mmCIF file of C-alpha atoms and ligand atoms in Angstrom:
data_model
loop_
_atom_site.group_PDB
_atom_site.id
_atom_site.type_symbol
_atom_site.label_atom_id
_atom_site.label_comp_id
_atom_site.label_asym_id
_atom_site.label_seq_id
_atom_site.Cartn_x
_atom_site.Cartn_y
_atom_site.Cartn_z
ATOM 1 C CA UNK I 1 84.205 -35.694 -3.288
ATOM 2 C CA UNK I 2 80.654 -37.121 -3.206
ATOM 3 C CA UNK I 3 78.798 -34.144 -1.061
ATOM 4 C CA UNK I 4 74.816 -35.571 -0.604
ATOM 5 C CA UNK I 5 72.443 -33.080 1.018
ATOM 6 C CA UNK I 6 69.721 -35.311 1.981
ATOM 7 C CA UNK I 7 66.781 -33.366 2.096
ATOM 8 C CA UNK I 8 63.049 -33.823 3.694
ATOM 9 C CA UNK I 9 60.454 -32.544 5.987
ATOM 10 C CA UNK I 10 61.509 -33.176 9.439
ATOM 11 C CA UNK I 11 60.941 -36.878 10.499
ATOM 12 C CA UNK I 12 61.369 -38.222 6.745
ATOM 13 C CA UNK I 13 64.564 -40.208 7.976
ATOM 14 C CA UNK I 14 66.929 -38.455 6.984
ATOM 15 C CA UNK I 15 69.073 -39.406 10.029
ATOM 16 C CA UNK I 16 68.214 -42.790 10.119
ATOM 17 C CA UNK I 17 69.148 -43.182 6.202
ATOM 18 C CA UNK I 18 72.341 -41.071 6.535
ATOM 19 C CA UNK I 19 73.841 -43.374 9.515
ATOM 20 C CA UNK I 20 73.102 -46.434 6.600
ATOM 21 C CA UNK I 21 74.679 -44.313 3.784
ATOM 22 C CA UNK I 22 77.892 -43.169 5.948
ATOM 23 C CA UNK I 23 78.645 -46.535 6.802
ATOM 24 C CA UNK I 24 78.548 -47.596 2.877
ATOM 25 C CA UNK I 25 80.439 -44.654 1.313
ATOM 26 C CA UNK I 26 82.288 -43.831 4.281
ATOM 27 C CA UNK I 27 81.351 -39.845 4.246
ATOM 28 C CA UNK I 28 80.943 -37.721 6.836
ATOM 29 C CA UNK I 29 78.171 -37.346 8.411
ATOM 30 C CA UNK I 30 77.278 -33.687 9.561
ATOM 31 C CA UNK I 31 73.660 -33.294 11.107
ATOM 32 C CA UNK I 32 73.328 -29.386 12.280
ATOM 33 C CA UNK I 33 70.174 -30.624 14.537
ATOM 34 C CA UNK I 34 72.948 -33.426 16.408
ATOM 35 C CA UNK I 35 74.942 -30.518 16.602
ATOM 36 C CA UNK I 36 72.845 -28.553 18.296
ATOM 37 C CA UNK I 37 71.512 -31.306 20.533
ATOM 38 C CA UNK I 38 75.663 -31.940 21.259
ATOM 39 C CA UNK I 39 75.946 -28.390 22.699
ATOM 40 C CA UNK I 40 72.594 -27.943 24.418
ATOM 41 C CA UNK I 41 73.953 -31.213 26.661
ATOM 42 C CA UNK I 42 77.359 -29.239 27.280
ATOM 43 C CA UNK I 43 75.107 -26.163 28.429
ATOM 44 C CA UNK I 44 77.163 -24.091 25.990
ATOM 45 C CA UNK I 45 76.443 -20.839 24.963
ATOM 46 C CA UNK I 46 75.675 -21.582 21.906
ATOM 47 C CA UNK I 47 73.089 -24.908 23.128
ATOM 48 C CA UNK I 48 71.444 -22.572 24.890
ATOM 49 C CA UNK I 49 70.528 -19.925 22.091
ATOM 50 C CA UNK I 50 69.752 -23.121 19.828
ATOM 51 C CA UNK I 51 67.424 -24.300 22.534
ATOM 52 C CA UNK I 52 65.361 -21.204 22.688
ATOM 53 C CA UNK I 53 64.610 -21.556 19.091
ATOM 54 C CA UNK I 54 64.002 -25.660 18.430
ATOM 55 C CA UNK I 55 61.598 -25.870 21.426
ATOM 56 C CA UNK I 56 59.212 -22.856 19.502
ATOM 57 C CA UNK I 57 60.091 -25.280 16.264
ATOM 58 C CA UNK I 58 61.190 -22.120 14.989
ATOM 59 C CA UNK I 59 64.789 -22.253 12.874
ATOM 60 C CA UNK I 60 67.579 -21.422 14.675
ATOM 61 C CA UNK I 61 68.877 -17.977 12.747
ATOM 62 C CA UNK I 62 71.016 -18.595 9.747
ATOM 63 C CA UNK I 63 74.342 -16.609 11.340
ATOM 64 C CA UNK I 64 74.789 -19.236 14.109
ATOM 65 C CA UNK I 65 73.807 -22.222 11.968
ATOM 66 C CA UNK I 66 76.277 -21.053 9.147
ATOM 67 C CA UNK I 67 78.991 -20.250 11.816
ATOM 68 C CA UNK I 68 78.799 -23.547 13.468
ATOM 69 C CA UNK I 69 78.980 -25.482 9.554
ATOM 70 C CA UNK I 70 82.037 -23.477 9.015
ATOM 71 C CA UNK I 71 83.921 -24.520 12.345
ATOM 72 C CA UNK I 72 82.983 -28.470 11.463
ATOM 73 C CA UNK I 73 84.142 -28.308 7.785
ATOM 74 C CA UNK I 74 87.390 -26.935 8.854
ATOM 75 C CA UNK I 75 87.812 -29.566 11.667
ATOM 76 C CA UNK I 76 87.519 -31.649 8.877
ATOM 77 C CA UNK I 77 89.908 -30.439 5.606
ATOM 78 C CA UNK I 78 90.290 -34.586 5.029
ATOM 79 C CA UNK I 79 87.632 -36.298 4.192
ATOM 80 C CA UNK I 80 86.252 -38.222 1.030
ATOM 81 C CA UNK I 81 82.799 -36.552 0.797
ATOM 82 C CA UNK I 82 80.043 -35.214 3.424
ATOM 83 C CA UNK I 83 76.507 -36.110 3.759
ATOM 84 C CA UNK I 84 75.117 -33.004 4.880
ATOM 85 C CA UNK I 85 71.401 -34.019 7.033
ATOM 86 C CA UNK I 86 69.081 -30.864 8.590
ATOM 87 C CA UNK I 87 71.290 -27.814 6.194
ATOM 88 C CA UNK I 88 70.823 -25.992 4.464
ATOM 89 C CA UNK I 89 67.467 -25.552 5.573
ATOM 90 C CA UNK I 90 67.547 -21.997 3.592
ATOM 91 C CA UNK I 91 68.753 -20.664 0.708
ATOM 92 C CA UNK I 92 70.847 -17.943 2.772
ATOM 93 C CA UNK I 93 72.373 -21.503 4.126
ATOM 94 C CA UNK I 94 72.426 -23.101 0.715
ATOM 95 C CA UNK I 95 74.328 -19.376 -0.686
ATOM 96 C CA UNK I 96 76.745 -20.217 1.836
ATOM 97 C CA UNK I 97 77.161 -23.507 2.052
ATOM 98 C CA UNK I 98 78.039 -23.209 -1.953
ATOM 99 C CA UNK I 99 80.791 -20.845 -0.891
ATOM 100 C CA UNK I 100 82.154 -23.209 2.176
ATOM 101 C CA UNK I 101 82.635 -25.920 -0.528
ATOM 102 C CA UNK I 102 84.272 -23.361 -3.256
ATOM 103 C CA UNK I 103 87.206 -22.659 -0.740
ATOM 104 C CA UNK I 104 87.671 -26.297 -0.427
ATOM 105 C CA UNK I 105 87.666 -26.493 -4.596
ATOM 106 C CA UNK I 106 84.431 -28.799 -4.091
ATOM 107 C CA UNK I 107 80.616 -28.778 -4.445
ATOM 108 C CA UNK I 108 77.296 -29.971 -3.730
ATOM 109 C CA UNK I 109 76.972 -33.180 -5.675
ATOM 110 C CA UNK I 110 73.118 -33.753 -5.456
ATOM 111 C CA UNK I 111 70.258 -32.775 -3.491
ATOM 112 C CA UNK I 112 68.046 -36.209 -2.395
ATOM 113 C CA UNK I 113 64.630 -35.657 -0.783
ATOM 114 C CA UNK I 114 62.915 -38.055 0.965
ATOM 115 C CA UNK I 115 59.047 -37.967 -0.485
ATOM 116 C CA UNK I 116 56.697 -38.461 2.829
ATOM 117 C CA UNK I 117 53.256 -37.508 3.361
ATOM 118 C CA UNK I 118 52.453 -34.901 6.046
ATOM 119 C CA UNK I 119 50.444 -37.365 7.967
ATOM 120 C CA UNK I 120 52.560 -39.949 8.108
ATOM 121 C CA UNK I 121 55.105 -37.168 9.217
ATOM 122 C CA UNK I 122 53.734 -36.303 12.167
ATOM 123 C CA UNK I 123 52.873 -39.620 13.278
ATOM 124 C CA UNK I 124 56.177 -40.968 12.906
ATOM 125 C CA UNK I 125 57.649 -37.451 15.185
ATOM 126 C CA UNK I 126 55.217 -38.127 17.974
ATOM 127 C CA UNK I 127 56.583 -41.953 18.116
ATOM 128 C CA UNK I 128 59.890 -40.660 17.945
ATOM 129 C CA UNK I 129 59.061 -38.606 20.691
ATOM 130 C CA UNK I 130 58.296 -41.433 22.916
ATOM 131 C CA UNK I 131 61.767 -42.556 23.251
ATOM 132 C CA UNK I 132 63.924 -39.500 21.628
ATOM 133 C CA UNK I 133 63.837 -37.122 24.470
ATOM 134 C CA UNK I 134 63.288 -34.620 22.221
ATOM 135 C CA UNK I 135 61.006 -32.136 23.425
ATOM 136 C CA UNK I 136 60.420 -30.892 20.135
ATOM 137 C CA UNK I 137 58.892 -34.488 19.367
ATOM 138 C CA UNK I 138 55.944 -34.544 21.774
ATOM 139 C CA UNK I 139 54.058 -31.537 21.008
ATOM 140 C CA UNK I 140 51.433 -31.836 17.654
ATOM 141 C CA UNK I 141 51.734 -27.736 17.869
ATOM 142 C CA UNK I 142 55.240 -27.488 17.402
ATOM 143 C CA UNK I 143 55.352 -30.580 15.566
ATOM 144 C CA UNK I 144 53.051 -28.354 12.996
ATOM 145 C CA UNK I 145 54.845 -25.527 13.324
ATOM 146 C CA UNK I 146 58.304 -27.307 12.274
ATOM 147 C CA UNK I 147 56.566 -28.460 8.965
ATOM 148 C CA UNK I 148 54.971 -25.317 8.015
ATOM 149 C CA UNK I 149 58.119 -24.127 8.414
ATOM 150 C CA UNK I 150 59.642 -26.719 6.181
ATOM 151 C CA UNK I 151 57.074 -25.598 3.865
ATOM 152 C CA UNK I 152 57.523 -21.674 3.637
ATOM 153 C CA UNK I 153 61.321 -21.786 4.428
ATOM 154 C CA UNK I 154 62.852 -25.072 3.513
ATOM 155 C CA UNK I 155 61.646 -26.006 0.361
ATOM 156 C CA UNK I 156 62.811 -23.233 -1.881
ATOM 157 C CA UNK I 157 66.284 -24.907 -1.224
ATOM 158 C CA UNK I 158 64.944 -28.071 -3.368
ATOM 159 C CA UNK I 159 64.291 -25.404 -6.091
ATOM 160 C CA UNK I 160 67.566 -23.787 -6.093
ATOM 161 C CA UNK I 161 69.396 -26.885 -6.446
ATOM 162 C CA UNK I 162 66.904 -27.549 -8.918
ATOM 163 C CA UNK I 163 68.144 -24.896 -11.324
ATOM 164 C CA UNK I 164 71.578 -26.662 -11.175
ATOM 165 C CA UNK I 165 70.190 -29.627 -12.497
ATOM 166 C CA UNK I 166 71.346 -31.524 -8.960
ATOM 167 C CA UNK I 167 67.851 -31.760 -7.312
ATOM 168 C CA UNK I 168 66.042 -35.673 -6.976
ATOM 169 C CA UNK I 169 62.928 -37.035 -5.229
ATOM 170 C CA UNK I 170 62.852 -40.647 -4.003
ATOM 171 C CA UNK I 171 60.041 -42.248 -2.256
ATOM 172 C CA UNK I 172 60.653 -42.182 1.427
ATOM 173 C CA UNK I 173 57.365 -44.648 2.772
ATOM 174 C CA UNK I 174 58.223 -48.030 3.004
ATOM 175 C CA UNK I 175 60.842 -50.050 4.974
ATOM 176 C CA UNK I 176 64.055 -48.416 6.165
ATOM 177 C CA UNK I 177 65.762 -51.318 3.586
ATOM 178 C CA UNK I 178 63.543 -50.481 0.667
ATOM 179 C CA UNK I 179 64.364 -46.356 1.318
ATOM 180 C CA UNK I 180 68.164 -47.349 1.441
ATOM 181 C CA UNK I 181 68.003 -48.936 -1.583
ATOM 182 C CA UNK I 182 66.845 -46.171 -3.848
ATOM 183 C CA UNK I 183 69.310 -44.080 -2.028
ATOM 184 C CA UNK I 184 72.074 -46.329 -3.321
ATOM 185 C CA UNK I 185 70.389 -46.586 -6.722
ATOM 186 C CA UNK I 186 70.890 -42.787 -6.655
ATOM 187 C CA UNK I 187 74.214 -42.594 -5.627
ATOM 188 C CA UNK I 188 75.784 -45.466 -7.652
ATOM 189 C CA UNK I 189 75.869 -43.337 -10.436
ATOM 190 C CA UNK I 190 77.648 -40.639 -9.432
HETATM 191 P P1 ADP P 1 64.026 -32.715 12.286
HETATM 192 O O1 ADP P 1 64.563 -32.856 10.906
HETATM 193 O O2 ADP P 1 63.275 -33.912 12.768
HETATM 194 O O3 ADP P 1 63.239 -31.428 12.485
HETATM 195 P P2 ADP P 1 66.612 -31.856 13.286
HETATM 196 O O4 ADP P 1 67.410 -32.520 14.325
HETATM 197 O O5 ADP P 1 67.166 -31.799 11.906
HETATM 198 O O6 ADP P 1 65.215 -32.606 13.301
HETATM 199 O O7 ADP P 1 66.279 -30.348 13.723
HETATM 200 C C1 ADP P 1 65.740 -30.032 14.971
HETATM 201 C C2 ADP P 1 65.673 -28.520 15.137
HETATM 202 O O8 ADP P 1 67.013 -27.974 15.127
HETATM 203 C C3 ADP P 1 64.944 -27.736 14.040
HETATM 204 O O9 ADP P 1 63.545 -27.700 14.245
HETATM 205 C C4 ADP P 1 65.610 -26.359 14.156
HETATM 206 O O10 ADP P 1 65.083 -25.629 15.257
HETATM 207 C C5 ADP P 1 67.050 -26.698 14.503
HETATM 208 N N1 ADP P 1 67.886 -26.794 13.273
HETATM 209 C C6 ADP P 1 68.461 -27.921 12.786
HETATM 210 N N2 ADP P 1 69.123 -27.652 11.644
HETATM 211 C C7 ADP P 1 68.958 -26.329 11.387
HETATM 212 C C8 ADP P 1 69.356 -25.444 10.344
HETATM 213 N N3 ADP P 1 70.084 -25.883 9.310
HETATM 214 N N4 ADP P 1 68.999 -24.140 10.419
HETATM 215 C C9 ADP P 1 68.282 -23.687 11.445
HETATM 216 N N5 ADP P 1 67.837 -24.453 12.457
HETATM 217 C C10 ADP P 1 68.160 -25.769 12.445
#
């Protein structure tokens, strides 16, 4: 199985590149912030809680977030590999995402993060906002807040795959094409 955790500060593209690399390698595509989005419009339980956390930009705790990537990789014992996009977002996730894969006698295959200044970060966000709905897209404050958190809570995941030798950078300015193609570059040799 080819398992990709593509990696990045929020608003490097990691969605837009993993709808381009799904329809390529034919993986599946798992996006815990989609997921989240899928149950706050079903005004589940579990939306709601999710809610109170992504409109603070705050994470939402690692118990839920590892629950709900449990119950989708079960829903899904078939498939040819898994681009994983938004998790593990720490490495409490990344301990247990290792362990998810173990039971189904697979692994993380590489870590790819896409290389974006802060400011072009935020800009992009706030133009996402204008058509995402996303209330998490329109404030700079929480905007901020979602990359400091990035910072101080996501990026020690880049190191620990890191120490496994799976860990890459790619450049992630430029057009969505150009991005895509280093991607691919990447992956080809696996
Ligand atoms: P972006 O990458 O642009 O921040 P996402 O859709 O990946 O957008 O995430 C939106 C929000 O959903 C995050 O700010 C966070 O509150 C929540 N979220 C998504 N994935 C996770 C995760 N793995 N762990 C905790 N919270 C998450």
């Amino acid at each position: 199985m080819l398992n990709l955790i593509l990696f990045g500060p929020p608003g490097s593209g990691k969605g837009t590149q993993a709808a381009l690399l799904v329809e390529k390698y034919h993986l599946l595509h798992i996006s815990t912030g989609d997921l989240f989005r899928y149950e706050i419009g079903n005004n589940t339980e579990l939306g709601l809680l999710a809610k109170s956390y992504m409109d603070k930009g705050q994470l939402v705790p690692d118990s839920v977030t590892i629950g709900m990537m449990k119950n989708k990789l079960a829903a899904n014992p078939d498939v040819k590999g898994i681009i994983f996009d938004g998790f593990p977002r720490t490495v409490a996730q990344a301990e247990a995402l290792d362990v998810l894969l173990d039971d189904m006698d697979t692994s993380v295959s590489y870590l790819i993060s896409l290389d974006v200044p802060d400011a072009e970060i935020t800009e992009r966000i706030l133009l996402r906002g204008k058509t995402s709905g996303r209330s998490d897209d329109n404030d700079p404050e929480i905007i901020a807040k979602r990359i400091a958190v990035y910072k101080n809570e996501t990026t020690p995941v880049f190191d620990y795959y890191a120490e496994e030798g799976k860990s890459l950078k790619i450049k992630g300015v430029g057009s969505i094409e150009d991005i895509f193609g280093r991607l691919c570059e990447e992956l080809d040799t696996f």
